[in-house]
Short mmCIF file of C-alpha atoms and ligand atoms in Angstrom, two decimals:
data_model
loop_
_atom_site.label_atom_id
_atom_site.label_comp_id
_atom_site.label_asym_id
_atom_site.label_seq_id
_atom_site.Cartn_x
_atom_site.Cartn_y
_atom_site.Cartn_z
CA MET A 1 11.19 58.37 -3.22
CA TYR A 2 14.16 56.18 -2.77
CA THR A 3 13.35 53.46 -5.31
CA HIS A 4 15.42 50.55 -6.44
CA ALA A 5 15.94 52.29 -9.81
CA ASN A 6 17.22 55.43 -8.10
CA LYS A 7 19.58 53.39 -6.02
CA LEU A 8 20.98 51.91 -9.19
CA ARG A 9 21.30 55.33 -10.81
CA ILE A 10 23.19 56.67 -7.81
CA ALA A 11 25.66 53.82 -8.01
CA VAL A 12 26.01 53.69 -11.79
CA ILE A 13 26.40 57.36 -12.73
CA PRO A 14 29.63 57.99 -10.80
CA MET A 15 31.01 54.66 -12.10
CA LEU A 16 30.34 55.70 -15.70
CA ALA A 17 31.93 59.09 -15.09
CA ALA A 18 35.00 57.44 -13.62
CA LEU A 19 35.26 55.11 -16.62
CA LEU A 20 34.97 58.02 -19.06
CA LEU A 21 37.69 59.95 -17.23
CA ALA A 22 39.96 56.90 -17.20
CA GLY A 23 39.30 56.52 -20.92
CA CYS A 24 40.71 59.98 -21.58
CA SER A 25 43.97 59.57 -19.70
CA GLY A 26 44.47 55.80 -19.55
CA PRO A 27 45.46 53.13 -22.08
CA ARG A 28 43.90 53.37 -25.52
CA LYS A 29 41.78 50.56 -26.90
CA ALA A 30 42.92 48.46 -29.86
CA SER A 31 41.17 49.34 -33.13
CA PRO A 32 39.73 46.48 -35.22
CA ALA A 33 42.71 46.59 -37.62
CA VAL A 34 45.22 46.41 -34.78
CA SER A 35 43.31 43.56 -33.11
CA GLN A 36 43.08 41.73 -36.41
CA ALA A 37 46.88 41.67 -36.75
CA PHE A 38 47.12 40.09 -33.30
CA GLU A 39 44.58 37.43 -34.30
CA SER A 40 46.15 36.75 -37.71
CA VAL A 41 49.66 35.53 -36.93
CA ILE A 42 50.89 32.79 -39.30
CA PRO A 43 51.90 30.19 -38.23
CA LYS A 44 49.19 30.29 -35.58
CA PRO A 45 50.87 30.53 -32.15
CA ALA A 46 50.36 27.86 -29.50
CA SER A 47 48.66 30.50 -27.38
CA ALA A 48 47.82 34.17 -27.95
CA VAL A 49 45.77 36.11 -25.40
CA PRO A 50 44.83 39.69 -26.31
CA ALA A 51 44.65 42.31 -23.57
CA GLY A 52 42.60 44.88 -25.51
CA GLY A 53 45.01 47.84 -25.41
CA ILE A 54 47.59 49.39 -27.67
CA PHE A 55 51.35 49.81 -27.70
CA GLU A 56 52.69 52.39 -30.09
CA LEU A 57 56.24 52.10 -31.41
CA THR A 58 57.54 55.67 -31.49
CA SER A 59 60.63 57.38 -32.87
CA ASP A 60 62.32 57.42 -29.46
CA ALA A 61 62.05 53.64 -29.04
CA GLN A 62 65.09 51.57 -28.22
CA ILE A 63 65.69 47.85 -28.59
CA ILE A 64 67.26 46.71 -25.34
CA THR A 65 68.77 43.25 -25.11
CA ASP A 66 70.97 40.99 -23.03
CA GLU A 67 74.16 39.72 -24.71
CA ALA A 68 72.62 36.35 -25.59
CA ASN A 69 69.90 37.90 -27.75
CA LYS A 70 71.87 40.66 -29.42
CA ALA A 71 71.77 39.02 -32.84
CA ALA A 72 67.97 38.70 -32.74
CA ALA A 73 67.63 42.30 -31.56
CA GLU A 74 69.85 43.59 -34.34
CA TYR A 75 68.00 41.60 -36.97
CA LEU A 76 64.65 43.00 -35.78
CA ALA A 77 66.01 46.56 -35.77
CA GLU A 78 67.11 46.12 -39.39
CA ARG A 79 63.63 44.92 -40.34
CA LEU A 80 61.83 47.79 -38.57
CA ARG A 81 64.03 50.73 -39.60
CA PRO A 82 63.23 51.10 -43.32
CA ALA A 83 59.45 51.56 -43.01
CA THR A 84 59.41 53.45 -39.70
CA GLY A 85 62.43 55.62 -40.45
CA PHE A 86 63.21 55.39 -36.70
CA ALA A 87 66.77 55.02 -35.42
CA LEU A 88 65.86 52.07 -33.15
CA PRO A 89 69.27 51.77 -31.50
CA VAL A 90 70.14 48.34 -30.13
CA VAL A 91 71.38 48.77 -26.57
CA VAL A 92 72.76 46.07 -24.28
CA GLY A 93 71.08 46.23 -20.89
CA ASP A 94 68.39 44.61 -18.78
CA GLY A 95 65.59 46.97 -19.78
CA SER A 96 63.74 46.58 -16.49
CA GLU A 97 63.21 50.35 -16.11
CA SER A 98 62.52 51.04 -19.77
CA VAL A 99 59.46 52.55 -21.42
CA HIS A 100 58.74 52.67 -25.15
CA ALA A 101 61.22 49.86 -25.69
CA ILE A 102 61.36 46.37 -27.13
CA VAL A 103 63.26 44.33 -24.55
CA TYR A 104 64.89 40.94 -25.17
CA THR A 105 65.64 38.74 -22.17
CA THR A 106 66.73 35.14 -21.66
CA SER A 107 64.11 32.87 -20.19
CA SER A 108 64.90 30.09 -17.74
CA ASP A 109 61.81 28.21 -18.95
CA ALA A 110 63.41 25.17 -20.58
CA SER A 111 60.02 24.00 -21.86
CA LEU A 112 60.28 26.71 -24.53
CA GLY A 113 63.02 24.62 -26.16
CA ASN A 114 65.36 26.11 -28.73
CA GLU A 115 62.70 27.70 -30.88
CA GLY A 116 59.99 28.79 -28.44
CA TYR A 117 59.46 32.33 -27.16
CA GLU A 118 57.18 34.49 -25.07
CA LEU A 119 56.14 37.86 -26.39
CA SER A 120 54.28 40.23 -24.15
CA VAL A 121 53.01 43.52 -25.43
CA ALA A 122 51.95 46.05 -22.81
CA ASP A 123 50.97 49.68 -23.35
CA LYS A 124 54.39 50.79 -22.06
CA GLY A 125 56.59 48.37 -23.95
CA VAL A 126 57.26 44.97 -25.47
CA ARG A 127 59.17 42.05 -23.98
CA ILE A 128 60.47 39.03 -25.87
CA SER A 129 61.93 36.23 -23.84
CA ALA A 130 63.36 32.95 -25.03
CA ALA A 131 65.61 30.18 -23.78
CA ALA A 132 67.78 30.16 -26.94
CA PRO A 133 68.68 32.51 -29.82
CA ALA A 134 66.35 30.88 -32.36
CA GLY A 135 63.38 31.47 -30.05
CA ALA A 136 64.31 35.13 -29.60
CA PHE A 137 64.55 35.45 -33.38
CA TYR A 138 61.06 33.95 -33.82
CA GLY A 139 59.66 36.31 -31.18
CA GLY A 140 60.89 39.17 -33.36
CA GLN A 141 59.36 37.59 -36.47
CA THR A 142 55.99 37.47 -34.70
CA LEU A 143 56.37 41.09 -33.62
CA ARG A 144 56.68 42.12 -37.28
CA GLN A 145 53.30 40.52 -37.94
CA LEU A 146 51.67 42.43 -35.06
CA LEU A 147 52.56 45.77 -36.65
CA PRO A 148 50.65 47.18 -39.63
CA ALA A 149 51.41 45.52 -43.00
CA ALA A 150 53.29 48.63 -44.17
CA ILE A 151 56.10 47.68 -41.76
CA GLU A 152 57.37 45.42 -44.58
CA SER A 153 57.75 48.35 -46.94
CA GLY A 154 61.29 49.23 -48.01
CA SER A 155 60.71 52.99 -47.74
CA VAL A 156 59.52 55.30 -44.96
CA GLN A 157 55.74 55.19 -44.40
CA THR A 158 54.18 57.89 -42.28
CA GLN A 159 51.60 56.29 -40.02
CA PRO A 160 51.20 55.22 -36.39
CA TRP A 161 53.01 51.95 -35.63
CA GLU A 162 50.49 50.40 -33.28
CA MET A 163 50.29 46.88 -31.91
CA ALA A 164 47.61 45.21 -29.83
CA THR A 165 48.61 44.39 -26.27
CA GLY A 166 48.57 40.80 -25.12
CA THR A 167 50.69 37.75 -24.46
CA ILE A 168 51.88 35.10 -26.89
CA ARG A 169 53.56 31.88 -25.82
CA ASP A 170 54.65 29.88 -28.78
CA LEU A 171 56.76 26.94 -29.92
CA PRO A 172 56.77 24.59 -32.94
CA GLN A 173 55.43 21.04 -33.15
CA LEU A 174 58.00 19.83 -35.70
CA ALA A 175 61.77 20.31 -35.84
CA TRP A 176 62.07 20.32 -39.64
CA ARG A 177 60.09 23.01 -41.44
CA GLY A 178 61.48 23.50 -44.87
CA SER A 179 61.31 24.14 -48.54
CA MET A 180 63.36 22.81 -51.44
CA LEU A 181 64.33 25.04 -54.33
CA ASP A 182 65.42 23.39 -57.57
CA VAL A 183 68.22 25.63 -58.84
CA ALA A 184 69.30 22.95 -61.34
CA ARG A 185 66.45 22.96 -63.88
CA HIS A 186 66.64 26.75 -63.92
CA PHE A 187 69.37 28.70 -62.23
CA PHE A 188 68.51 31.19 -59.47
CA THR A 189 71.05 33.84 -58.43
CA ILE A 190 72.43 34.06 -54.90
CA ASP A 191 70.39 37.23 -54.36
CA GLU A 192 67.21 35.39 -55.36
CA VAL A 193 68.05 32.52 -53.02
CA LYS A 194 68.69 34.99 -50.19
CA ARG A 195 65.25 36.44 -50.73
CA TYR A 196 63.86 32.90 -50.60
CA VAL A 197 65.59 32.47 -47.23
CA ASP A 198 63.91 35.70 -46.02
CA TYR A 199 60.52 34.28 -46.98
CA LEU A 200 61.12 31.00 -45.18
CA ALA A 201 62.33 32.73 -42.04
CA TYR A 202 59.39 35.15 -42.10
CA TYR A 203 57.09 32.14 -41.60
CA LYS A 204 59.48 30.53 -39.06
CA MET A 205 60.71 27.83 -41.41
CA ASN A 206 64.21 26.62 -40.69
CA VAL A 207 65.40 24.51 -43.64
CA LEU A 208 66.29 25.43 -47.22
CA HIS A 209 67.10 22.34 -49.26
CA LEU A 210 68.92 23.31 -52.46
CA HIS A 211 68.66 20.87 -55.35
CA LEU A 212 72.12 21.70 -56.72
CA SER A 213 72.45 19.21 -59.56
CA ASP A 214 70.30 17.46 -62.09
CA ASP A 215 70.38 16.29 -65.69
CA GLN A 216 70.15 19.86 -66.95
CA GLY A 217 72.71 21.64 -64.78
CA TRP A 218 75.38 21.47 -62.07
CA ARG A 219 75.29 24.54 -59.80
CA ILE A 220 78.04 24.28 -57.18
CA GLU A 221 81.76 24.76 -57.79
CA ILE A 222 83.76 21.60 -57.00
CA LYS A 223 87.43 22.56 -57.11
CA SER A 224 88.68 19.02 -57.70
CA TRP A 225 86.31 18.54 -60.66
CA PRO A 226 86.23 21.98 -62.34
CA LYS A 227 84.45 20.94 -65.53
CA LEU A 228 81.27 20.23 -63.51
CA THR A 229 80.61 23.96 -63.57
CA GLU A 230 82.70 24.91 -66.64
CA VAL A 231 80.53 22.60 -68.74
CA GLY A 232 77.60 21.44 -66.58
CA GLY A 233 77.02 24.87 -65.05
CA LYS A 234 76.26 26.49 -68.39
CA SER A 235 72.94 24.94 -69.31
CA GLU A 236 69.38 24.78 -68.07
CA VAL A 237 65.89 23.74 -69.17
CA GLY A 238 64.91 25.51 -72.38
CA GLY A 239 68.50 26.29 -73.43
CA GLY A 240 69.20 29.32 -71.21
CA GLU A 241 72.69 30.13 -70.01
CA GLY A 242 72.40 28.51 -66.56
CA GLY A 243 74.92 29.53 -63.92
CA PHE A 244 76.60 28.24 -60.78
CA TYR A 245 77.71 29.28 -57.30
CA THR A 246 81.37 29.66 -56.47
CA GLN A 247 82.21 28.12 -53.12
CA GLU A 248 82.76 31.61 -51.76
CA ALA A 249 79.30 32.79 -52.82
CA TYR A 250 77.75 29.62 -51.44
CA ALA A 251 79.50 30.06 -48.08
CA ASP A 252 78.17 33.63 -47.95
CA LEU A 253 74.65 32.27 -48.58
CA VAL A 254 75.04 29.68 -45.82
CA ALA A 255 76.07 32.44 -43.38
CA TYR A 256 73.19 34.66 -44.51
CA ALA A 257 70.72 31.84 -43.86
CA GLN A 258 72.30 30.93 -40.52
CA ARG A 259 71.65 34.44 -39.26
CA GLN A 260 67.94 33.76 -39.80
CA HIS A 261 68.18 30.26 -38.29
CA VAL A 262 67.74 28.59 -41.67
CA MET A 263 69.91 25.54 -42.29
CA ILE A 264 70.94 24.93 -45.89
CA ILE A 265 70.79 21.32 -47.05
CA PRO A 266 72.85 20.79 -50.20
CA GLU A 267 71.60 18.08 -52.54
CA ILE A 268 73.63 16.35 -55.21
CA ASP A 269 71.21 14.03 -56.97
CA LEU A 270 72.73 10.53 -57.40
CA PRO A 271 72.91 7.98 -59.00
CA GLY A 272 70.29 9.15 -61.54
CA HIS A 273 69.58 12.78 -62.53
CA ILE A 274 73.31 12.95 -63.24
CA ASN A 275 73.51 13.88 -66.93
CA ALA A 276 75.09 17.32 -66.36
CA ALA A 277 78.02 15.67 -64.55
CA LEU A 278 78.33 12.96 -67.23
CA ALA A 279 78.30 15.58 -69.98
CA SER A 280 81.11 17.38 -68.12
CA TYR A 281 83.14 14.18 -67.53
CA PRO A 282 82.15 11.55 -70.11
CA GLU A 283 84.66 9.14 -68.52
CA LEU A 284 82.08 8.66 -65.73
CA TYR A 285 79.58 7.20 -68.19
CA CYS A 286 78.95 3.52 -68.96
CA ILE A 287 75.22 2.90 -69.59
CA GLY A 288 72.08 4.80 -70.36
CA LYS A 289 71.65 7.65 -72.78
CA LYS A 290 74.98 8.97 -74.15
CA PRO A 291 75.81 12.12 -72.20
CA GLU A 292 75.36 15.39 -74.03
CA ILE A 293 74.15 18.69 -72.61
CA TYR A 294 70.40 18.22 -71.98
CA THR A 295 67.82 21.00 -71.78
CA GLY A 296 64.55 19.04 -71.85
CA THR A 297 62.42 17.89 -68.90
CA GLU A 298 62.43 14.10 -69.13
CA VAL A 299 63.59 12.19 -66.04
CA GLY A 300 65.14 8.77 -65.37
CA PHE A 301 67.55 8.42 -68.31
CA SER A 302 70.97 8.97 -66.73
CA THR A 303 72.98 6.97 -64.20
CA LEU A 304 76.35 6.76 -62.55
CA CYS A 305 78.43 3.71 -63.48
CA ARG A 306 78.86 1.19 -60.68
CA LYS A 307 81.65 -0.69 -62.47
CA LYS A 308 84.08 2.24 -62.41
CA ASP A 309 86.26 3.10 -59.44
CA LEU A 310 86.31 6.66 -60.75
CA THR A 311 82.59 6.93 -59.90
CA PHE A 312 83.32 6.50 -56.21
CA LYS A 313 86.28 8.85 -56.28
CA PHE A 314 83.96 11.41 -57.91
CA VAL A 315 81.26 11.00 -55.25
CA ASP A 316 83.83 11.07 -52.44
CA ASP A 317 85.47 14.26 -53.75
CA VAL A 318 82.13 16.01 -54.23
CA VAL A 319 80.85 15.05 -50.77
CA ASN A 320 84.17 16.04 -49.25
CA GLU A 321 84.01 19.59 -50.65
CA LEU A 322 80.31 19.95 -49.98
CA ALA A 323 80.65 18.74 -46.39
CA ALA A 324 83.29 21.41 -45.79
CA LEU A 325 80.78 24.04 -46.94
CA THR A 326 78.01 22.66 -44.72
CA PRO A 327 77.98 23.49 -41.01
CA GLY A 328 74.79 21.48 -40.46
CA PRO A 329 74.77 17.70 -39.99
CA TYR A 330 72.95 16.73 -43.21
CA ILE A 331 73.76 16.15 -46.84
CA HIS A 332 71.15 15.09 -49.40
CA LEU A 333 72.29 12.55 -51.96
CA GLY A 334 69.13 12.25 -54.04
CA GLY A 335 68.23 8.67 -54.87
CA ASP A 336 64.99 9.45 -56.75
CA GLU A 337 63.76 8.19 -60.09
CA ALA A 338 66.88 6.18 -60.88
CA ALA A 339 65.11 4.31 -63.68
CA ALA A 340 68.32 3.89 -65.70
CA THR A 341 70.18 2.31 -62.75
CA PRO A 342 69.83 -1.49 -62.44
CA LYS A 343 68.17 -2.32 -59.09
CA ASP A 344 71.19 -4.20 -57.65
CA ASP A 345 73.41 -1.29 -58.54
CA TYR A 346 70.96 1.14 -56.96
CA ILE A 347 70.98 -0.74 -53.66
CA ALA A 348 74.78 -0.94 -53.67
CA PHE A 349 75.05 2.76 -54.52
CA VAL A 350 72.85 3.84 -51.62
CA SER A 351 74.97 1.84 -49.14
CA LYS A 352 78.10 3.40 -50.56
CA PHE A 353 76.61 6.93 -50.40
CA HIS A 354 75.68 6.32 -46.77
CA GLU A 355 79.29 5.33 -46.03
CA ILE A 356 80.73 8.32 -47.87
CA ALA A 357 78.41 10.75 -46.10
CA LYS A 358 79.37 9.20 -42.77
CA LYS A 359 83.08 9.34 -43.58
CA HIS A 360 82.70 13.10 -44.06
CA GLY A 361 80.76 13.49 -40.83
CA LYS A 362 77.30 13.87 -42.35
CA ILE A 363 73.90 12.19 -42.07
CA MET A 364 72.58 11.11 -45.47
CA ILE A 365 69.16 12.22 -46.62
CA GLY A 366 67.65 10.59 -49.69
CA TRP A 367 64.33 10.60 -51.49
CA GLU A 368 62.05 7.79 -50.26
CA GLU A 369 63.28 5.25 -52.84
CA ILE A 370 66.38 4.76 -50.65
CA ALA A 371 64.08 2.63 -48.43
CA GLN A 372 64.81 -0.23 -50.86
CA ALA A 373 68.42 -0.26 -49.67
CA ALA A 374 70.00 -1.12 -46.32
CA ILE A 375 69.30 2.21 -44.62
CA ASP A 376 69.04 2.64 -40.86
CA SER A 377 68.38 5.09 -38.05
CA ASN A 378 71.31 7.23 -39.23
CA ASP A 379 69.55 8.06 -42.49
CA VAL A 380 66.65 10.31 -43.38
CA ALA A 381 64.14 9.50 -46.12
CA GLN A 382 62.10 12.16 -47.88
CA HIS A 383 58.58 10.99 -48.70
CA TRP A 384 57.12 12.37 -51.92
CA HIS A 385 54.99 9.73 -53.60
CA SER A 386 54.93 6.22 -52.15
CA ALA A 387 53.38 5.46 -48.76
CA GLU A 388 55.00 2.04 -49.03
CA TYR A 389 58.54 3.44 -49.30
CA ALA A 390 57.87 5.92 -46.49
CA SER A 391 56.69 3.11 -44.20
CA MET A 392 59.57 0.89 -45.25
CA ALA A 393 62.08 3.65 -44.44
CA ALA A 394 60.53 4.19 -41.00
CA ALA A 395 60.47 0.44 -40.33
CA LYS A 396 64.22 0.40 -41.00
CA GLY A 397 64.62 3.11 -38.37
CA ALA A 398 65.08 6.13 -40.65
CA GLN A 399 63.49 9.48 -39.88
CA VAL A 400 61.02 10.71 -42.50
CA ILE A 401 60.51 14.17 -43.99
CA MET A 402 56.99 14.63 -45.33
CA SER A 403 56.78 16.15 -48.83
CA PRO A 404 53.66 14.50 -50.28
CA SER A 405 53.51 15.57 -53.91
CA THR A 406 49.70 15.80 -53.96
CA ARG A 407 49.80 18.37 -51.13
CA VAL A 408 53.04 20.31 -51.00
CA TYR A 409 54.69 20.06 -54.40
CA VAL A 410 54.28 23.76 -54.99
CA ASP A 411 55.47 23.32 -58.55
CA MET A 412 51.99 21.87 -59.15
CA GLN A 413 49.48 24.24 -60.70
CA TYR A 414 46.63 25.57 -58.58
CA ASP A 415 44.20 24.71 -61.38
CA SER A 416 44.25 24.30 -65.14
CA THR A 417 44.50 28.07 -65.66
CA SER A 418 47.69 28.57 -63.60
CA LYS A 419 50.33 30.37 -65.63
CA PHE A 420 53.23 28.23 -64.36
CA GLY A 421 53.58 24.75 -62.97
CA LEU A 422 53.01 21.11 -63.78
CA HIS A 423 50.10 18.86 -62.79
CA TRP A 424 51.35 15.29 -62.91
CA ALA A 425 50.67 14.81 -59.18
CA ALA A 426 47.54 16.98 -58.85
CA TYR A 427 46.16 20.44 -59.16
CA ILE A 428 46.70 21.85 -55.68
CA GLU A 429 44.50 24.73 -54.59
CA VAL A 430 45.46 26.67 -51.47
CA ASP A 431 43.03 24.79 -49.19
CA GLU A 432 44.21 21.42 -50.52
CA SER A 433 47.82 22.19 -49.69
CA TYR A 434 46.74 23.24 -46.16
CA ASN A 435 44.22 20.54 -45.29
CA TRP A 436 46.38 17.58 -44.37
CA ASP A 437 48.16 16.27 -41.34
CA PRO A 438 51.78 15.12 -41.49
CA PHE A 439 51.07 12.55 -38.79
CA THR A 440 48.23 10.79 -40.62
CA GLN A 441 49.19 11.37 -44.28
CA VAL A 442 50.88 7.96 -44.45
CA PRO A 443 48.64 5.61 -42.45
CA GLY A 444 50.46 3.72 -39.73
CA LEU A 445 53.66 5.74 -39.92
CA ASP A 446 55.13 5.93 -36.42
CA ARG A 447 54.73 9.49 -35.12
CA SER A 448 58.19 9.53 -33.59
CA LYS A 449 59.74 8.92 -37.02
CA ILE A 450 58.36 12.13 -38.55
CA LEU A 451 61.08 14.73 -38.60
CA GLY A 452 59.02 17.40 -40.28
CA VAL A 453 57.58 18.84 -43.48
CA GLU A 454 59.18 20.26 -46.58
CA THR A 455 57.60 21.86 -49.62
CA PRO A 456 59.61 21.33 -52.83
CA LEU A 457 59.60 23.85 -55.65
CA TRP A 458 60.86 22.16 -58.81
CA SER A 459 61.77 24.64 -61.50
CA GLU A 460 61.02 23.11 -64.89
CA THR A 461 58.42 25.83 -65.62
CA ILE A 462 59.83 28.82 -63.75
CA THR A 463 62.92 30.85 -64.63
CA ASN A 464 63.26 33.45 -61.89
CA LEU A 465 62.09 34.43 -58.41
CA ASP A 466 59.04 36.41 -59.58
CA GLU A 467 57.71 33.32 -61.28
CA ALA A 468 58.64 31.20 -58.26
CA GLU A 469 56.65 33.54 -56.01
CA TYR A 470 53.46 32.89 -57.94
CA LEU A 471 53.67 29.18 -57.15
CA LEU A 472 55.03 29.63 -53.65
CA PHE A 473 52.60 32.24 -52.38
CA PRO A 474 50.38 31.81 -50.65
CA ARG A 475 50.90 28.04 -50.30
CA LEU A 476 54.22 28.43 -48.45
CA ALA A 477 52.51 30.11 -45.47
CA GLY A 478 50.17 27.13 -45.07
CA VAL A 479 52.99 24.59 -45.11
CA ALA A 480 54.84 26.68 -42.53
CA GLU A 481 51.76 26.48 -40.31
CA ILE A 482 51.48 22.71 -40.79
CA GLY A 483 55.05 22.38 -39.54
CA TRP A 484 54.67 24.76 -36.63
CA THR A 485 51.12 24.50 -35.29
CA PRO A 486 49.62 21.29 -33.86
CA SER A 487 46.80 19.93 -36.03
CA ASP A 488 44.16 20.35 -33.33
CA LEU A 489 44.75 24.12 -33.36
CA ARG A 490 44.43 24.39 -37.13
CA SER A 491 41.35 24.74 -39.32
CA TRP A 492 40.99 25.97 -42.87
CA ASP A 493 38.03 28.21 -41.95
CA ASN A 494 40.13 30.06 -39.42
CA TYR A 495 43.32 29.96 -41.50
CA LYS A 496 41.76 31.42 -44.64
CA ILE A 497 40.74 34.56 -42.74
CA ARG A 498 44.23 34.99 -41.30
CA LEU A 499 45.71 34.35 -44.73
CA ALA A 500 43.47 37.01 -46.27
CA ALA A 501 44.74 39.45 -43.64
CA HIS A 502 48.27 38.61 -44.81
CA GLY A 503 47.57 39.71 -48.40
CA PRO A 504 48.70 43.31 -47.71
CA ARG A 505 51.84 41.98 -45.96
CA MET A 506 52.84 39.94 -49.00
CA THR A 507 52.11 42.96 -51.19
CA ALA A 508 54.26 45.19 -48.97
CA MET A 509 57.08 42.64 -49.39
CA GLY A 510 56.71 42.95 -53.15
CA ILE A 511 55.22 39.48 -53.60
CA ASP A 512 52.72 39.01 -56.39
CA TYR A 513 50.82 36.10 -54.84
CA TYR A 514 48.13 33.92 -56.42
CA ARG A 515 44.75 35.35 -55.48
CA SER A 516 42.89 32.11 -54.91
CA SER A 517 39.10 32.51 -55.04
CA ARG A 518 38.90 30.23 -51.99
CA VAL A 519 40.47 32.89 -49.77
CA PRO A 520 38.42 35.96 -48.68
CA TRP A 521 41.13 38.51 -49.61
C1 TNX B 1 59.53 14.52 -59.66
S1 TNX B 1 59.83 14.07 -56.90
C2 TNX B 1 60.89 14.67 -59.39
C3 TNX B 1 61.61 15.77 -60.02
C4 TNX B 1 60.74 16.61 -60.88
C5 TNX B 1 59.39 16.78 -60.25
C6 TNX B 1 58.47 17.70 -60.99
C7 TNX B 1 61.23 13.74 -57.24
C8 TNX B 1 62.01 13.25 -56.14
N1 TNX B 1 61.61 13.93 -58.49
O1 TNX B 1 62.70 15.27 -60.75
O2 TNX B 1 61.36 17.85 -61.05
O3 TNX B 1 58.80 15.52 -60.15
O4 TNX B 1 57.30 17.90 -60.30
#
């Protein structure tokens, strides 16, 4: 009898057979692990649509690029070669006929901006397209995260290098996504700082602010004032030997960072936090604690002397040499915790620093206290503590960098058991450093005035990069996401799962991160 059920069977059986046959010869399906990588990108992309299949990077793969994206292609090849052991030649061409390749092309889509990219993974190959070199670079950084965690290993790993197919279209919400490293309280070598740059760039951060001077040490060679490093470069918190960067080593670091689209912001902390310079040149001193080498952790006891002309020659010479080492438009001149500087002097100093920065072609950045002075739209204030100063700076027209100490001071301990760190601002668990919005953190702050976010790592309690990593990871990844991903696309419940999936990536990079109990590792 020709029943309805039979009719169905007649139609369905050949369909199933056809599907099975296609399954044998056609595209393979993404396994849960491969799909998870696609879903776990940090910072979360603006849009990521999986297509359900697999692309496998094989030993015959080439990286094909147009001229404009050659640097990004070469950087990616260098990142993928150690773990895969593949040759991955970078070839200039249009790649339209290619299979098994990663192809870089230039996009005419201006809405991608400088840093946006499109990444499409198909079973036959991968395409990254961007309107500018930084975007192409970020497309490659995302690609690394789509591969298995072992891709970050420094030695050959034998395993299939599979990625889920799909399309990602991505760009950042904020222009300034940074971290500050305090190399003054404890010295960090150039190699350690380069590694720090790698970490920032991995999470698509684009600013490394180096705190190059403080009471305890002066870390950058200034040829016109050699004792700054001969004397001030040889101390640090706790009495260690300190260290400093020659201008040549510093220039090499700047170039290294530029390749990964990270801008280095040099900071000389003025007019307070200046004891190392005063101990090197006592003729700069007039009030405050008598300058001797200092290896403790108190703040607010040293100041430049407003009465001396030599003070302004000193600042001018330092800014002159630093500006020449700085291709970017910014120079940070401190301005925080100047408790030993009389208020009138402080206000006069900030105006003078602004002028000196301008004379050497730079925009001045200062910690939020500079809002007390006559700053304007050519200055940038870095918020760390006082909503009032942040608002005051914005009202005067300055741009504001958000570094709220209760959220993103990653020198704060996670909890009372943390092996490094301070807790004067707060204990900051991983969720607490993630769960805030740069646009609402300071109520009433005009959205257009917010340049971005920056997470400072002060180094009173840490002496080397391994110790720094414990405080930095995993909180750095969350701050990167706050800078990149619009708040309405972010949630802790979703983030913590992606972060857990990143545990093996951090491990493969050799990072001993803090295993917060709030993250389902
Ligand atoms: C405050 S925040 C400081 C630094 C310290 C830090 C320690 C700011 C602009 N200044 O001098 O190193 O606290 O957390």
